[in-house]
GROMACS .gro file of C-alpha atoms in nm:
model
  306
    1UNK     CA    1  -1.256  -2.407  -1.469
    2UNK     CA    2  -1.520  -2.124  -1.470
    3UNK     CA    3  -1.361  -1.805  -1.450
    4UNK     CA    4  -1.442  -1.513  -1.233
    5UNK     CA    5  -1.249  -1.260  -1.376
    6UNK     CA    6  -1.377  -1.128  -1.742
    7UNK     CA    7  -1.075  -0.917  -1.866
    8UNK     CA    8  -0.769  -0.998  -1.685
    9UNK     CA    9  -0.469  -0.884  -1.806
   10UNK     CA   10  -0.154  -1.085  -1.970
   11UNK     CA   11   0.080  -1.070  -1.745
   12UNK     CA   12   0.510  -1.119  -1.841
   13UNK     CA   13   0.582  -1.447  -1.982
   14UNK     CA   14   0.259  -1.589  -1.929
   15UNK     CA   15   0.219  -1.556  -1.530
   16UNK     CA   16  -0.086  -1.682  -1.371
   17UNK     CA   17  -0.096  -1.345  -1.137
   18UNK     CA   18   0.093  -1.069  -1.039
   19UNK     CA   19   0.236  -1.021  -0.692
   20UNK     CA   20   0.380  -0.752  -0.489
   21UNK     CA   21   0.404  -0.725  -0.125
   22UNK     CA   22   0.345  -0.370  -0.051
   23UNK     CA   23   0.442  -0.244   0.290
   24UNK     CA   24   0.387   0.081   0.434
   25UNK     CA   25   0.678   0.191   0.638
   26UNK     CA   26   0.526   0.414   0.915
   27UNK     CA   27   0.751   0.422   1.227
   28UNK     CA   28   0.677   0.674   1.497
   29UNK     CA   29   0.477   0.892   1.178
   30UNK     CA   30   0.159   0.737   1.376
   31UNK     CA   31   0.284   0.881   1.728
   32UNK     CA   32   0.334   1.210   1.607
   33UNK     CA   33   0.060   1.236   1.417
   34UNK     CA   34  -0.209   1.159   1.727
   35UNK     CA   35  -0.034   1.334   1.968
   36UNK     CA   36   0.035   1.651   1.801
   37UNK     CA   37  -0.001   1.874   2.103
   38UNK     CA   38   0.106   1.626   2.332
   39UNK     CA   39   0.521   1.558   2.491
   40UNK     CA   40   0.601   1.263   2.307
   41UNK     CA   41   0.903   1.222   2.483
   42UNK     CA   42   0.662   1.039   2.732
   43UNK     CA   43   0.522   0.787   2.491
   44UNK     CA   44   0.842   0.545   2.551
   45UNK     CA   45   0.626   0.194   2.469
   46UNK     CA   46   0.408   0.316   2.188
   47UNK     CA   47   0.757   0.475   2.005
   48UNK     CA   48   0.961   0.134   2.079
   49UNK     CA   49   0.695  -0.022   1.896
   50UNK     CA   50   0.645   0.152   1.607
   51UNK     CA   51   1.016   0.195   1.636
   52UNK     CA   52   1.091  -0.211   1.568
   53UNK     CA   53   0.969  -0.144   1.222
   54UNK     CA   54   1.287   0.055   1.110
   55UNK     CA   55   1.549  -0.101   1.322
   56UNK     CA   56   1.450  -0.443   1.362
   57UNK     CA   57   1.160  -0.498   1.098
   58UNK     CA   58   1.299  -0.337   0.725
   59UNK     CA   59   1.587  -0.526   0.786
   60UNK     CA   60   1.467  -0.871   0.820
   61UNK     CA   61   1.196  -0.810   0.532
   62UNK     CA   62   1.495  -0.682   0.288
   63UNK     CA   63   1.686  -0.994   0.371
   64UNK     CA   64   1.362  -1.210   0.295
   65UNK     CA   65   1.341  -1.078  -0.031
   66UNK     CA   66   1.674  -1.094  -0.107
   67UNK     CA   67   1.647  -1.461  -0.043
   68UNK     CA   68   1.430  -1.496  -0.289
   69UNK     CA   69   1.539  -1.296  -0.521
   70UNK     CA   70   1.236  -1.036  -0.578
   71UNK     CA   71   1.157  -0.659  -0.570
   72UNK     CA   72   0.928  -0.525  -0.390
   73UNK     CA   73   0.783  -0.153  -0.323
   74UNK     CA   74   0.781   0.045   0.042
   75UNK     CA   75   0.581   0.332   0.055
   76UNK     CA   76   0.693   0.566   0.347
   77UNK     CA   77   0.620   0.884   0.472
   78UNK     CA   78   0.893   1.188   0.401
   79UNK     CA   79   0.943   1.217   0.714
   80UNK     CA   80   1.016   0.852   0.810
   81UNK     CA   81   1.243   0.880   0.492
   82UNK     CA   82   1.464   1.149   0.700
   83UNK     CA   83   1.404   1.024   1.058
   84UNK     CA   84   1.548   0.657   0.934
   85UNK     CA   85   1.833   0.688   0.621
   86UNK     CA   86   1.968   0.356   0.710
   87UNK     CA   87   1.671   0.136   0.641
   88UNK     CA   88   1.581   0.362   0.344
   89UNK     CA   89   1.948   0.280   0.227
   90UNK     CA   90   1.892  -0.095   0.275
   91UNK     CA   91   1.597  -0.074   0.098
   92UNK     CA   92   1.746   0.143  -0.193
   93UNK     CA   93   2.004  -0.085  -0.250
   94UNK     CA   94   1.820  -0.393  -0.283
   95UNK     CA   95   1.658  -0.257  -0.565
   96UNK     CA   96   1.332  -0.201  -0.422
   97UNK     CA   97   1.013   0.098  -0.478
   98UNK     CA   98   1.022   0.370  -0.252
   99UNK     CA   99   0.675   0.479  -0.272
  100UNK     CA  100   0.483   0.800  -0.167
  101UNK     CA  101   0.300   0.759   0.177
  102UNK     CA  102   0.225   1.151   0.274
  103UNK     CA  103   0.486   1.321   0.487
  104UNK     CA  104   0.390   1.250   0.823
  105UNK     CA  105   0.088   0.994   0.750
  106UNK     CA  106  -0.164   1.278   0.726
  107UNK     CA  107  -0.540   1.181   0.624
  108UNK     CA  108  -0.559   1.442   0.335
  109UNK     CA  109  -0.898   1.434   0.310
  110UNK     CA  110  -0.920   1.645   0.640
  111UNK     CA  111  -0.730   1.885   0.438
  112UNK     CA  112  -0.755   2.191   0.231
  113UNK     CA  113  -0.646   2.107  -0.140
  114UNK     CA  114  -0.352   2.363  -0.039
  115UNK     CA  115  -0.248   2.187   0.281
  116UNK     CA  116  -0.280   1.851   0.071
  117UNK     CA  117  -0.084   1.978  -0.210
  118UNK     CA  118   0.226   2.082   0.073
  119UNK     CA  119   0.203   1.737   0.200
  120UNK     CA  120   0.223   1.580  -0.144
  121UNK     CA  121   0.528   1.784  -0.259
  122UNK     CA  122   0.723   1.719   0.090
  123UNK     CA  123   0.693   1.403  -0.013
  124UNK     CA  124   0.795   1.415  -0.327
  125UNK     CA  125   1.125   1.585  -0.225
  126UNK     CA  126   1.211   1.346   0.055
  127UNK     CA  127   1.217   1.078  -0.224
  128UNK     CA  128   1.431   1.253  -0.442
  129UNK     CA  129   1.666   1.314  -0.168
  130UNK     CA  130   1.672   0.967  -0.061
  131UNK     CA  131   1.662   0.769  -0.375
  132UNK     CA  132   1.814   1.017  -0.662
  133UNK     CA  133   1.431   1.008  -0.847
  134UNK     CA  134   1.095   1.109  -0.801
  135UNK     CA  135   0.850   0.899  -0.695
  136UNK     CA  136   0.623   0.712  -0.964
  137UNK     CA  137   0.359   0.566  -0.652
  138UNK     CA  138   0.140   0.685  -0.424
  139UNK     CA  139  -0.062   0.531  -0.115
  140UNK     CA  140  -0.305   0.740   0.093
  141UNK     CA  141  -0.229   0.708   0.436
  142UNK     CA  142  -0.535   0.511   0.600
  143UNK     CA  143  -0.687   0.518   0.238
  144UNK     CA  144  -0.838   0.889   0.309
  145UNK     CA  145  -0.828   0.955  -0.055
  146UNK     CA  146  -0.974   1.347  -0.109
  147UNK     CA  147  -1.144   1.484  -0.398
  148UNK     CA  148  -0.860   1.665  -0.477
  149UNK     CA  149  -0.609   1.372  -0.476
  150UNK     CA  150  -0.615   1.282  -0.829
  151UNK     CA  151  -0.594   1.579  -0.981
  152UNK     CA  152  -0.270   1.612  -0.736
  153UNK     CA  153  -0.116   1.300  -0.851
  154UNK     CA  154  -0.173   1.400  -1.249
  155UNK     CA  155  -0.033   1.753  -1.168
  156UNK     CA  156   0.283   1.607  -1.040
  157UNK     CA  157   0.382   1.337  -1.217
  158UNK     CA  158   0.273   1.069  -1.030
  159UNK     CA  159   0.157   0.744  -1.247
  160UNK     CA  160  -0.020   0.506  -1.039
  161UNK     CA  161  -0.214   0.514  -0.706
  162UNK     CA  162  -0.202   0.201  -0.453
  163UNK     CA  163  -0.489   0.353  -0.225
  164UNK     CA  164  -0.823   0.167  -0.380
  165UNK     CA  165  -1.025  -0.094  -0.434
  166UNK     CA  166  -1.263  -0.136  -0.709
  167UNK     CA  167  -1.147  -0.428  -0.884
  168UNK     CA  168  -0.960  -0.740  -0.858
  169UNK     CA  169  -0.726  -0.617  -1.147
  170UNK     CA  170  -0.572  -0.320  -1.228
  171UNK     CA  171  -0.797  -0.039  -1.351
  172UNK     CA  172  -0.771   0.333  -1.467
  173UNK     CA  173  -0.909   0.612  -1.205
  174UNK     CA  174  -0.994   0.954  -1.454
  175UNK     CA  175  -1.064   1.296  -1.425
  176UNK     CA  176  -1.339   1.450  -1.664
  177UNK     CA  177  -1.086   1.574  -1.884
  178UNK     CA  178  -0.947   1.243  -1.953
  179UNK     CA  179  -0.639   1.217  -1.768
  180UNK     CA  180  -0.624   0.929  -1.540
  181UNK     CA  181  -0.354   0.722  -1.340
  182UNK     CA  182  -0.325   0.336  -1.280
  183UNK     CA  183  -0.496   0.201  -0.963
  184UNK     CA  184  -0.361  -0.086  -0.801
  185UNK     CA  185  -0.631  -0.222  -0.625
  186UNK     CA  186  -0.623  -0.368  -0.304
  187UNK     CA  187  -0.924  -0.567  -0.068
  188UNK     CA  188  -0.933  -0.508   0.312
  189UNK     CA  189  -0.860  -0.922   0.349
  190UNK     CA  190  -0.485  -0.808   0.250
  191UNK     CA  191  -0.412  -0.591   0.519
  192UNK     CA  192  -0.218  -0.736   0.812
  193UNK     CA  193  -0.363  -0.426   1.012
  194UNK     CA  194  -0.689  -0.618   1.050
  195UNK     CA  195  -0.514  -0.925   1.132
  196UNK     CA  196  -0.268  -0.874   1.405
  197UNK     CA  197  -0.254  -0.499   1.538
  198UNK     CA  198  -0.371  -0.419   1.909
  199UNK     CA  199  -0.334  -0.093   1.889
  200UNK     CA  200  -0.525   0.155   2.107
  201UNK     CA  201  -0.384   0.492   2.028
  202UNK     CA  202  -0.558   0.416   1.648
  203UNK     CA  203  -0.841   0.241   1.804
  204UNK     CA  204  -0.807  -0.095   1.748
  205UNK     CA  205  -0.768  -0.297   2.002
  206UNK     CA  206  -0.904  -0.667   1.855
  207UNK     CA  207  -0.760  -1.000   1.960
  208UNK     CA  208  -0.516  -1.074   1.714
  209UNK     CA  209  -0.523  -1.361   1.505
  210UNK     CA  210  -0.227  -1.645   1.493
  211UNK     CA  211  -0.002  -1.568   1.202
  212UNK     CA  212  -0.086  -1.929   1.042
  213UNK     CA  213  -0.414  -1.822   1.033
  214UNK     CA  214  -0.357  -1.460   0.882
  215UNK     CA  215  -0.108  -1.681   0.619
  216UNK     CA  216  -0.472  -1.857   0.578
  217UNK     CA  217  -0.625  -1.553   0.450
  218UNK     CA  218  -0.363  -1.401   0.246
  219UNK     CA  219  -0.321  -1.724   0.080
  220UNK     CA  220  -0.663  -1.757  -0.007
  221UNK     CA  221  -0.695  -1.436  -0.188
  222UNK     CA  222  -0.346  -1.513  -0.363
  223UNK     CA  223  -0.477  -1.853  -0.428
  224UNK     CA  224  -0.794  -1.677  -0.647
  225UNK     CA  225  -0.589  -1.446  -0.835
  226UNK     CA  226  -0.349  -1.716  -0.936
  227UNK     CA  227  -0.692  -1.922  -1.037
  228UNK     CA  228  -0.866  -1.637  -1.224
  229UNK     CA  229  -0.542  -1.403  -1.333
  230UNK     CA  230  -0.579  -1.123  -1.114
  231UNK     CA  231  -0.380  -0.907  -0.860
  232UNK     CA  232  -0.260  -0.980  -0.542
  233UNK     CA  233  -0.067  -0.690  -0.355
  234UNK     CA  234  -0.114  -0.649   0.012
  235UNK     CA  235  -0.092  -0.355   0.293
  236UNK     CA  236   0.138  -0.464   0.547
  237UNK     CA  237   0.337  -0.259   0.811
  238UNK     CA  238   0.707  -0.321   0.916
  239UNK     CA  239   0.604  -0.336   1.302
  240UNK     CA  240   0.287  -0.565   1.234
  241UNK     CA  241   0.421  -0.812   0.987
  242UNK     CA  242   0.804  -0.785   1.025
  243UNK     CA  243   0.784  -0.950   1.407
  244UNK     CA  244   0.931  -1.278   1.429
  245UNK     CA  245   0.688  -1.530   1.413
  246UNK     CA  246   0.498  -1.333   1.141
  247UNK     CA  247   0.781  -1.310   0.878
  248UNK     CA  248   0.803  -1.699   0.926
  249UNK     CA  249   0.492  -1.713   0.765
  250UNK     CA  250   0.532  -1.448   0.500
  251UNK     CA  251   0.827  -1.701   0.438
  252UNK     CA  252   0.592  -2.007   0.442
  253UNK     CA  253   0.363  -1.787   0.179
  254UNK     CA  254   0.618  -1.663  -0.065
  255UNK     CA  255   0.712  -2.052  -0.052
  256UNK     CA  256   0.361  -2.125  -0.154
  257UNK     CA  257   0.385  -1.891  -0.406
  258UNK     CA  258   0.693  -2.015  -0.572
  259UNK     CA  259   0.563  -2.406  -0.553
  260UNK     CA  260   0.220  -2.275  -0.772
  261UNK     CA  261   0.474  -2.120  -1.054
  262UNK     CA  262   0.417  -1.859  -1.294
  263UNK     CA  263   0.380  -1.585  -1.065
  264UNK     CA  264   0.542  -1.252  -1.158
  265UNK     CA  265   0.685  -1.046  -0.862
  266UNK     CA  266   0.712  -0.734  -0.898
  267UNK     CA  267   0.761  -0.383  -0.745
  268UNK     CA  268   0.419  -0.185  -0.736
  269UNK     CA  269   0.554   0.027  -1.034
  270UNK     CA  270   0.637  -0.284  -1.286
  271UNK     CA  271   0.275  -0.381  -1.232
  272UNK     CA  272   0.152  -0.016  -1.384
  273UNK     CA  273   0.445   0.010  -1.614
  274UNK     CA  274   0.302  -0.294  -1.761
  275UNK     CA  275  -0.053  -0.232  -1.794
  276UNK     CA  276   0.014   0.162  -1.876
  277UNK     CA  277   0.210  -0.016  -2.175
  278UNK     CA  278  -0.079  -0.266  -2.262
  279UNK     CA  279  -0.302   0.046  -2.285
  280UNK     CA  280  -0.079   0.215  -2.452
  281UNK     CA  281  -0.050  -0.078  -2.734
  282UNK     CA  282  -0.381  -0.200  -2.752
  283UNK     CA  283  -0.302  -0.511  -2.632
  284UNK     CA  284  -0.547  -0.506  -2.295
  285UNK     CA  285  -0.869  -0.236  -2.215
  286UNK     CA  286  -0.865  -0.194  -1.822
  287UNK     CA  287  -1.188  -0.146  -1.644
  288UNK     CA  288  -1.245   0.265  -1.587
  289UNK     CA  289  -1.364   0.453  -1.298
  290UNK     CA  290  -1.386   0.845  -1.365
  291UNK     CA  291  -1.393   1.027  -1.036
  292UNK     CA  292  -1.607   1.179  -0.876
  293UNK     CA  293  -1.841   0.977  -0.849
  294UNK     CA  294  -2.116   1.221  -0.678
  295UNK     CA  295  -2.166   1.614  -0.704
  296UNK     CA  296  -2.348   1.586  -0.374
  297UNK     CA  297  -2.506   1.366  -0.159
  298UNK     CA  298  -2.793   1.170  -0.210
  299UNK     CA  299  -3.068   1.291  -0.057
  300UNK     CA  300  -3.238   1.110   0.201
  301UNK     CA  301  -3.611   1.066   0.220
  302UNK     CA  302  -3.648   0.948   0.553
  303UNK     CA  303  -3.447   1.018   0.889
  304UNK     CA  304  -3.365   0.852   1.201
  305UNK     CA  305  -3.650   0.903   1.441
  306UNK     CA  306  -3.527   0.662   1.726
   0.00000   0.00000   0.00000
């Protein structure tokens, strides 16, 4: 078979692909974070939705993954951390990655490198409180990665990113000086957001799709990275993908999964452990993206005129 992927990495015992279903665990962060100003004590329906993730949602995911025995990683906001201990707990005792997702879901890069510093370090601490260790992960909420969010992540001990999406394995995102993280890429197919959510408070209000047919998708893209040896790690949400009829099909596709065979699942921070230690011993050269990219925009040399 012709493959499509140069350089992929080995993987553990010879796996085909690596595979981690990475959810981020939001809850009402969302409400509270576009109505600011506003009494959310009147926003019953849009908080008993986002609500479902954490008290119906985390737990039927957790017991889906126990039943098939894998680890996976959650990155949450701090504050979601404190607002919901129980499904944290659940989560912490099933062995799986609590990941950093901002404190209250905060694009950063509206921010002041100060202000996105604060958020990153709340974070940090609700982690530590909740799980006994500080995090290893990190996720931009809505992917609003700032030019100062590297050199955040390097300054505070945080080893891989989850928040890009520049190649179809994993790859190294450096500063000038040569420091750099693991990135964990991801591709806009593998985010149940686009699929399912009818959301108008964020702006989306699409017809959602069937959940065989999102399965349809997700497959797919697992499907190539099992083919070629790549990644496949997804952004899903507790209240999208944790509904009923939806985590049938994640079911169905973990089933899939399983039937191709040597596929590794793993938690979002045994993917970079592994590749920071092929790195390390010469045993695989990762694709490199040194950031930024631009001083400046490029100039334009025309303009809209109608």
């Amino acid at each position: 078979m012709l493959s499509l992927i140069d350089n992929p990495p080995p993987w553990p015992n010879g796996a085909r692909c690596a595979v981690s279903f990475a959810y981020d665990f939001d809850a009402e962060s969302l409400l509270h974070l576009y109505y600011p100003s506003d009494d959310v004590r009147r926003r019953v329906a849009l908080a008993q939705t986002l609500r479902y993730g954490a008290t119906v949602a985390i737990p039927r995911i957790a017991k889906i993954w126990n039943h098939f025995g894998i680890r996976q990683t959650v990155f949450t906001p701090g504050w979601c951390l404190e607002a919901y201990p129980d499904a944290v707990a659940l989560l912490v005792e099933g062995g799986h990655e609590i990941g950093h997702h901002g404190w209250l879901h905060e694009r950063v890069n509206q921010l002041s490198r100060e202000d996105e510093e604060k958020v990153m370090l709340a974070g940090i601490r609700a982690i530590e409180k909740a799980t006994g260790k500080p995090p290893v992960g990190y996720r931009c909420p809505s992917g609003a990665f700032s030019e100062h969010t590297l050199d955040l992540m390097v300054e505070h001990g945080i080893r891989y990113d989850a928040s890009l999406g520049g190649y179809d394995v994993p790859y190294l995102i450096k500063r000038p000086d040569g420091r750099s993280v693991v990135e964990l890429p991801h591709e806009a197919t593998a985010d149940d957001w686009n699929q399912y959510v009818n959301l108008p408070v964020s702006g989306w209000t699409m017809q959602p799709r069937a959940p065989a047919d999102a399965r349809a998708v997700f497959q797919a893209d697992f499907d190539a990275a099992w083919e070629h040896g790549g990644l496949w790690t997804a952004v899903w949400h507790p209240f999208v993908s944790g509904r009923l009829a939806r985590a049938e099909e994640q079911v169905r596709l973990i089933e899939h999964m399983q039937a191709r065979g040597d596929v590794w699942f793993a938690t979002c921070a045994e993917i970079a452990e592994h590749v920071a230690g092929l790195i390390a011993r010469n045993e695989w050269t990762p694709p490199e993206e040194t950031l930024p990219f631009y001083d400046a925009a490029v100039p334009q040399i025309v303009h809209p005129s109608r």
